XYZ file of C-alpha atoms in Angstrom:
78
model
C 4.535 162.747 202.779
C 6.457 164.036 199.643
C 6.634 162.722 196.595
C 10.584 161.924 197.421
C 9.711 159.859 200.247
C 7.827 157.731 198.524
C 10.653 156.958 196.008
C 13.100 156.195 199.173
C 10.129 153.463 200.399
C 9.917 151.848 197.157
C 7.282 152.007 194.317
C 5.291 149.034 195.753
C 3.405 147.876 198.721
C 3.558 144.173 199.727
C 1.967 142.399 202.240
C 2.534 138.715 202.717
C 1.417 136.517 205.244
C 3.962 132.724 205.257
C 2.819 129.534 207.105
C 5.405 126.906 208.339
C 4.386 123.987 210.352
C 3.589 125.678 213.441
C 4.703 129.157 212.676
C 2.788 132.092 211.164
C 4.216 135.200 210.384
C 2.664 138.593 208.029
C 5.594 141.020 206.572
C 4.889 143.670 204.508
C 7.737 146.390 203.235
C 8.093 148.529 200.149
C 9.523 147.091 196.603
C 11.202 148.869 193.634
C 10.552 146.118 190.543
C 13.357 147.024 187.896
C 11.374 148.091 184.791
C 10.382 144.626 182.803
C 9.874 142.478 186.094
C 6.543 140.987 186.030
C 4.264 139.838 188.897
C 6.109 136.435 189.254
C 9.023 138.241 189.529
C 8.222 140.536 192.245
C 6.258 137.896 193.800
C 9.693 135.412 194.080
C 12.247 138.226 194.894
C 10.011 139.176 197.859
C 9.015 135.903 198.901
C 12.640 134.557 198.643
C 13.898 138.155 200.470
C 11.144 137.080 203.155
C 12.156 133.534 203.939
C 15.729 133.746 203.363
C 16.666 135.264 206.704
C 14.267 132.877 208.447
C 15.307 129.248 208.790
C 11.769 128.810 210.762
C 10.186 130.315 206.852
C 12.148 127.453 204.353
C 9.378 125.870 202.218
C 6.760 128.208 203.915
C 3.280 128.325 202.404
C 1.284 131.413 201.563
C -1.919 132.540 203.045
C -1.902 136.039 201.426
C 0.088 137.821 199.226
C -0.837 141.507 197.769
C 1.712 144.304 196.234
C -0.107 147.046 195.350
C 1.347 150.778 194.189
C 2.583 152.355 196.964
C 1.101 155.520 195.304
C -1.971 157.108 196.799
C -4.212 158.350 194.255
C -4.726 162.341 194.271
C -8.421 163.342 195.428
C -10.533 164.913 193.400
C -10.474 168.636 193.416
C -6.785 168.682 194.700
């Protein structure tokens, strides 16, 4: 993958798994933080992106939550 496709994905990997009553459900989708967001940030704008087209998600709970850079470091002696 090229450097340029990784831009059009987003900076950041998330994965984040929501619990409702009954339902379960793991999403995970690329982020772009605007420079200055912190963690907190990220972490609302995706959970609140997440839930908001789910009526099933409102007041979910969450069993896992990661966003790491969607950047995979260079091996050595490349």
């Amino acid at each position: 993958m090229s450097e340029s496709a990784a831009v059009q994905q987003g900076s950041h990997f998330f994965i984040i798994t929501l619990h409702s009553g009954t339902y379960e459900a793991t999403r995970s989708g690329t982020y772009s933080p605007d420079p200055g967001v912190s963690g907190q940030d990220a972490y609302e704008a995706i959970y609140n992106a997440v839930t908001a087209n789910d009526p099933r998600m409102h007041g979910a709970v969450v069993l896992f939550y990661s966003l790491t850079s969607n950047r995979l470091p260079r091996p050595e002696g490349v």
